[in-house]
Coordinates of C-alpha atoms in Angstrom, one line a residue:
M11 CA -78.3 -61.7 -76.1
T12 CA -81.9 -61.4 -77.8
A13 CA -83.5 -57.7 -78.2
Q14 CA -86.0 -59.0 -75.7
D15 CA -83.3 -59.7 -73.2
S16 CA -81.5 -56.3 -73.8
A17 CA -84.8 -54.4 -73.2
T18 CA -85.9 -56.2 -70.1
H19 CA -82.6 -56.7 -67.8
S20 CA -82.2 -54.0 -65.1
P21 CA -78.9 -52.7 -64.1
A22 CA -77.3 -54.3 -61.1
I23 CA -77.8 -52.8 -57.6
S24 CA -76.0 -53.3 -54.4
V25 CA -77.1 -55.5 -51.8
R26 CA -78.0 -52.6 -49.5
T27 CA -80.3 -51.0 -51.9
G28 CA -81.8 -54.2 -52.8
T29 CA -82.2 -54.5 -48.8
F30 CA -83.6 -51.2 -48.6
L31 CA -86.3 -52.0 -51.6
A32 CA -87.1 -55.1 -50.1
A33 CA -87.8 -53.5 -46.7
A34 CA -89.6 -50.6 -47.9
A35 CA -92.0 -53.0 -49.6
V36 CA -92.5 -55.0 -46.5
V37 CA -93.7 -51.8 -44.8
A38 CA -96.0 -50.9 -47.7
F39 CA -97.6 -54.6 -47.4
S40 CA -98.0 -53.9 -43.9
L41 CA -100.9 -51.7 -44.4
S42 CA -102.7 -54.2 -46.8
F43 CA -104.8 -55.6 -44.1
P44 CA -106.0 -52.3 -42.7
A45 CA -106.7 -50.8 -46.2
T46 CA -108.7 -54.4 -47.0
V47 CA -111.0 -53.7 -43.8
W48 CA -111.5 -50.3 -45.0
A49 CA -112.3 -51.4 -48.2
L50 CA -114.8 -54.0 -47.0
D51 CA -116.6 -51.1 -45.6
G52 CA -118.0 -50.4 -48.9
F53 CA -117.3 -53.7 -51.1
G54 CA -117.8 -57.3 -50.6
P55 CA -115.0 -59.6 -50.6
W56 CA -115.4 -60.9 -54.0
T57 CA -115.9 -57.5 -55.3
A58 CA -113.1 -56.0 -53.4
T59 CA -110.9 -58.7 -55.2
G60 CA -112.2 -58.1 -58.4
V61 CA -111.9 -54.4 -58.4
R62 CA -108.5 -54.1 -56.7
A63 CA -106.8 -56.3 -59.4
L64 CA -109.0 -54.7 -62.2
L65 CA -107.6 -51.2 -61.4
A66 CA -104.1 -52.7 -60.6
G67 CA -104.3 -54.2 -64.2
V68 CA -105.4 -51.2 -65.9
L69 CA -102.4 -49.1 -64.1
A70 CA -99.8 -51.6 -65.2
A71 CA -101.2 -52.0 -68.9
G72 CA -100.9 -48.0 -69.0
C73 CA -97.4 -48.2 -67.6
L74 CA -96.3 -51.1 -70.2
Y75 CA -97.8 -49.2 -73.0
A76 CA -96.1 -45.9 -72.0
A77 CA -92.8 -47.6 -71.8
R78 CA -93.3 -49.4 -75.0
V79 CA -92.4 -52.8 -73.3
P80 CA -92.5 -55.9 -75.6
P81 CA -94.4 -58.9 -74.4
P82 CA -92.4 -61.4 -72.2
D83 CA -90.7 -64.5 -73.9
R84 CA -92.8 -67.5 -73.9
R85 CA -90.7 -69.3 -71.3
H86 CA -91.5 -66.7 -68.8
W87 CA -95.4 -66.9 -68.9
A88 CA -95.8 -69.9 -66.7
G89 CA -94.1 -67.9 -63.9
L90 CA -96.0 -64.9 -64.5
L91 CA -99.4 -66.8 -64.2
T92 CA -98.2 -68.2 -60.9
V93 CA -97.5 -64.8 -59.9
A94 CA -101.2 -63.7 -61.2
G95 CA -102.8 -66.8 -59.4
G96 CA -100.9 -66.3 -56.2
C97 CA -100.5 -62.7 -55.6
V98 CA -103.1 -61.0 -57.8
I99 CA -106.2 -63.4 -57.2
G100 CA -105.7 -66.1 -54.7
F101 CA -103.9 -64.1 -51.7
P102 CA -106.3 -61.1 -52.0
L103 CA -109.3 -63.1 -52.3
L104 CA -108.5 -65.6 -49.5
T105 CA -107.3 -62.9 -46.8
T106 CA -110.3 -60.8 -47.8
L107 CA -112.5 -63.8 -46.8
A108 CA -110.5 -64.2 -43.8
L109 CA -110.9 -60.5 -42.6
Q110 CA -114.6 -60.8 -42.6
T111 CA -114.4 -62.9 -39.3
S112 CA -110.9 -62.3 -38.2
T113 CA -109.1 -59.2 -36.7
T114 CA -106.4 -57.5 -38.6
A115 CA -103.8 -58.4 -35.9
H116 CA -104.6 -62.0 -35.9
S117 CA -104.5 -62.4 -39.7
A118 CA -101.2 -60.6 -40.1
V119 CA -99.6 -62.7 -37.5
V120 CA -100.8 -65.9 -39.4
I121 CA -99.4 -64.8 -42.5
G122 CA -96.3 -64.2 -40.6
V123 CA -95.6 -67.7 -41.6
L124 CA -95.4 -66.7 -45.3
P125 CA -91.3 -66.1 -45.3
L126 CA -90.7 -69.7 -44.5
A127 CA -93.2 -70.8 -47.0
T128 CA -91.7 -68.6 -49.7
V129 CA -88.1 -70.0 -48.9
V130 CA -89.2 -73.5 -48.9
I131 CA -91.2 -73.1 -52.1
S132 CA -88.1 -71.3 -53.7
S133 CA -85.8 -74.0 -52.7
L134 CA -88.0 -76.8 -54.2
L135 CA -88.3 -74.6 -57.5
A136 CA -84.6 -74.1 -57.6
G137 CA -83.7 -77.9 -57.0
G138 CA -86.3 -78.9 -59.8
R139 CA -84.6 -76.4 -62.1
D140 CA -81.1 -77.7 -61.4
R141 CA -82.2 -81.6 -61.9
R142 CA -83.6 -80.4 -65.3
E143 CA -80.7 -78.7 -66.4
R144 CA -78.3 -81.5 -65.3
A145 CA -80.7 -83.6 -67.4
V146 CA -80.2 -81.4 -70.3
G147 CA -76.7 -80.9 -70.0
L148 CA -76.6 -77.5 -69.9
A149 CA -77.9 -74.2 -68.2
A150 CA -80.9 -71.9 -69.5
A151 CA -79.6 -68.5 -71.0
D152 CA -81.7 -66.7 -68.2
S153 CA -80.8 -69.3 -65.4
V154 CA -80.6 -67.8 -62.1
P155 CA -77.7 -68.5 -59.7
T156 CA -79.2 -70.9 -57.1
T157 CA -78.6 -69.7 -53.8
R158 CA -78.3 -72.6 -51.1
P159 CA -79.5 -71.4 -47.6
S160 CA -77.3 -72.5 -44.8
P161 CA -78.4 -74.7 -41.7
V162 CA -78.0 -71.2 -39.4
F163 CA -80.3 -69.5 -42.0
W164 CA -82.9 -72.4 -41.6
T165 CA -82.6 -72.6 -38.0
A166 CA -83.5 -68.9 -37.7
A167 CA -86.3 -69.1 -40.1
I168 CA -87.9 -71.8 -38.7
L169 CA -87.5 -70.3 -35.1
G170 CA -89.1 -67.2 -36.5
A171 CA -92.1 -69.1 -38.3
V172 CA -92.5 -71.2 -35.0
T173 CA -92.6 -68.2 -33.0
V174 CA -95.4 -66.4 -35.3
A175 CA -97.2 -70.0 -35.2
A176 CA -97.3 -70.2 -31.4
F177 CA -98.3 -66.6 -31.0
T178 CA -101.3 -67.2 -33.4
L179 CA -102.3 -70.3 -31.4
Q180 CA -102.0 -68.6 -28.1
Q181 CA -104.3 -65.7 -29.6
S182 CA -106.8 -68.2 -30.8
H183 CA -106.7 -70.6 -27.6
G184 CA -105.3 -73.5 -29.7
Q185 CA -108.2 -73.6 -32.0
P186 CA -107.7 -72.8 -35.5
T187 CA -110.8 -70.9 -37.1
V188 CA -112.1 -71.0 -40.7
A189 CA -110.3 -67.7 -41.1
D190 CA -107.2 -69.5 -40.5
V191 CA -107.8 -72.1 -43.1
Y192 CA -108.4 -69.2 -45.6
L193 CA -105.0 -67.5 -44.3
F194 CA -103.2 -70.8 -44.6
G195 CA -104.2 -71.2 -48.2
A196 CA -103.3 -67.7 -49.0
L197 CA -99.9 -68.0 -47.5
I198 CA -99.2 -71.4 -49.8
V199 CA -100.3 -69.5 -52.9
C200 CA -98.7 -66.2 -52.2
G201 CA -95.4 -68.1 -51.1
A202 CA -95.4 -69.5 -54.8
G203 CA -96.2 -66.2 -56.3
Y204 CA -93.2 -64.6 -54.5
A205 CA -90.8 -67.5 -55.3
Q206 CA -91.6 -67.5 -59.0
G207 CA -91.8 -63.4 -59.1
G208 CA -88.2 -63.2 -57.4
R209 CA -86.9 -65.8 -60.1
L210 CA -88.5 -63.9 -62.9
A211 CA -86.9 -60.5 -61.4
A212 CA -83.4 -61.9 -62.3
A213 CA -84.5 -62.0 -65.9
M214 CA -86.7 -58.7 -66.1
P215 CA -87.2 -55.5 -64.3
G216 CA -89.1 -56.0 -61.2
W217 CA -91.7 -53.9 -62.2
Q218 CA -92.6 -55.5 -65.3
V219 CA -93.1 -59.0 -63.3
I220 CA -95.9 -57.6 -61.6
A221 CA -97.2 -55.5 -64.2
W222 CA -97.4 -58.7 -66.6
G223 CA -98.9 -60.6 -63.6
V224 CA -101.8 -58.1 -62.9
V225 CA -102.3 -57.6 -66.9
A226 CA -102.2 -61.7 -67.2
A227 CA -104.9 -61.8 -64.6
L228 CA -107.2 -59.0 -66.3
P229 CA -109.7 -61.5 -67.8
V230 CA -110.4 -63.2 -64.5
S231 CA -110.4 -59.8 -62.4
A232 CA -112.9 -58.4 -65.0
V233 CA -115.3 -61.9 -64.7
V234 CA -115.0 -61.8 -61.1
T235 CA -115.9 -58.1 -60.6
A236 CA -118.6 -58.4 -63.3
L237 CA -120.1 -61.5 -61.3
A238 CA -119.7 -60.3 -57.9
V239 CA -121.3 -56.5 -58.3
P240 CA -124.7 -57.5 -58.9
H241 CA -124.7 -59.6 -55.7
E242 CA -122.5 -57.4 -53.6
P243 CA -123.6 -53.7 -54.0
I244 CA -120.8 -51.2 -53.7
H245 CA -121.5 -48.3 -51.2
L246 CA -118.7 -45.7 -51.9
T247 CA -117.4 -44.4 -48.3
T248 CA -114.5 -42.5 -47.7
K249 CA -112.7 -45.4 -46.0
A250 CA -113.8 -47.6 -48.7
V251 CA -112.5 -45.5 -51.5
I252 CA -109.0 -44.8 -49.6
G253 CA -108.8 -48.5 -48.8
M254 CA -109.4 -49.8 -52.3
G255 CA -107.2 -47.0 -53.9
Y256 CA -104.2 -48.0 -51.6
L257 CA -104.8 -51.7 -52.5
A258 CA -105.0 -51.3 -56.3
A259 CA -102.1 -48.7 -56.5
I260 CA -99.7 -49.9 -53.8
S261 CA -100.5 -53.2 -52.4
Q262 CA -101.2 -54.7 -55.7
F263 CA -98.8 -52.9 -57.8
G264 CA -96.4 -50.3 -56.5
A265 CA -95.1 -52.4 -53.3
F266 CA -94.4 -55.2 -55.6
V267 CA -92.0 -53.2 -57.8
A268 CA -89.8 -52.3 -55.2
W269 CA -90.3 -56.2 -53.5
Y270 CA -89.2 -58.0 -56.7
R271 CA -86.3 -55.7 -57.4
G272 CA -85.0 -56.0 -54.0
M273 CA -85.5 -60.0 -54.4
A274 CA -83.6 -59.9 -57.5
A275 CA -80.6 -58.1 -55.6
I276 CA -80.5 -60.2 -52.3
G277 CA -82.1 -63.3 -53.3
V278 CA -85.2 -65.0 -52.6
P279 CA -84.4 -66.6 -49.3
K280 CA -83.3 -63.2 -47.6
A281 CA -85.9 -61.1 -48.9
S282 CA -88.4 -63.3 -47.8
Q283 CA -87.1 -63.2 -44.2
L284 CA -87.3 -59.7 -44.0
Q285 CA -91.3 -60.1 -44.1
L286 CA -91.1 -61.5 -40.4
A287 CA -91.3 -58.2 -39.7
Q288 CA -94.5 -57.3 -41.6
P289 CA -97.0 -58.8 -39.0
L290 CA -95.5 -56.6 -36.1
I291 CA -95.9 -53.8 -38.1
T292 CA -99.2 -54.5 -39.0
L293 CA -99.9 -54.9 -35.4
V294 CA -98.8 -51.3 -34.8
W295 CA -101.3 -50.3 -37.6
S296 CA -103.9 -52.4 -36.2
V297 CA -103.7 -50.2 -33.0
L298 CA -103.0 -47.0 -34.4
L299 CA -105.7 -46.9 -37.5
M300 CA -108.2 -49.8 -36.5
G301 CA -108.4 -49.2 -32.7
E302 CA -107.6 -52.8 -31.9
H303 CA -105.7 -53.8 -28.6
L304 CA -102.4 -54.9 -28.9
P305 CA -101.7 -58.5 -27.5
V306 CA -99.8 -58.8 -24.4
L307 CA -97.1 -61.1 -25.8
A308 CA -96.8 -59.1 -29.3
P309 CA -93.8 -57.4 -28.0
V310 CA -92.0 -60.6 -27.0
A311 CA -92.8 -62.3 -30.3
A312 CA -91.5 -59.1 -31.8
V313 CA -88.1 -59.5 -30.1
V314 CA -87.7 -62.9 -31.2
V315 CA -89.0 -62.5 -34.7
L316 CA -86.4 -59.4 -35.2
A317 CA -83.6 -61.4 -33.8
C318 CA -84.4 -64.2 -36.3
I319 CA -84.2 -61.6 -39.1
A320 CA -81.1 -60.2 -38.0
V321 CA -79.5 -63.7 -38.1
T322 CA -80.9 -64.6 -41.5
Q323 CA -79.6 -61.3 -43.2
R324 CA -76.2 -61.9 -41.7
T325 CA -75.8 -65.8 -42.8
R326 CA -74.1 -66.7 -46.1
T327 CA -76.4 -68.6 -48.3

């Protein structure tokens, strides 16, 4: 084991603790869309994306410096750049653009397909890694044990995703909007970032995965902010400041610390399925914080999705 390995590996935690951390992260993420709407009260979509990533990057860089964390090994940077592109730049930008014309509730339910996207991408990545290792004839030193979701797991995951998709189409009268296109792109890039982040969290502490991810995105976030501010003047209101503060400190950094740590403990497939509950929690926030109306079929969708989550958490992978 190298000095880098000993410095970055985290002590193992129980499955129960990992599940709790992942669930706590889901609750924290569920406030991201309301916080984004609040941030849009004083920031344009491009400015909001750049500023939240820039602030999170500065916070993460300070934490890395204070903890005297050495730079990651070269073999980890491709995955970290995927985290940066998907979770730090791509997802925030695309969802912010969508929220200009879509409600918080609708956007949250569309993103409910994210768990299925994450587990599919994770499985594809694991399959590709397995083939490369077999071709070489040995496993990498930090190779993560591959978990193979069972047929029951896939059935529950797909049923949950179909439920979310059907609910979305019912709410939009069967006609996807431009906002839906943005949201679909967001769930693809974020699913890739989640899958890569979960893999990396088995080789380094979860907080370092997202910390290096937002630090890697700093050049892009700085350029985006510099170019956007002249065209999207900032108007600091109370809602805008609170929303931006939450996005930068929690949505873009703090929640990911718990998320990737939980993923490392219980596996990407099971952690991702916990996120089926996120749209439903966001629906509650949309009513309590945004004054939106709760769709009549939301409780029905909630029961089905929660049942699917229960199945995925009890199946063996």
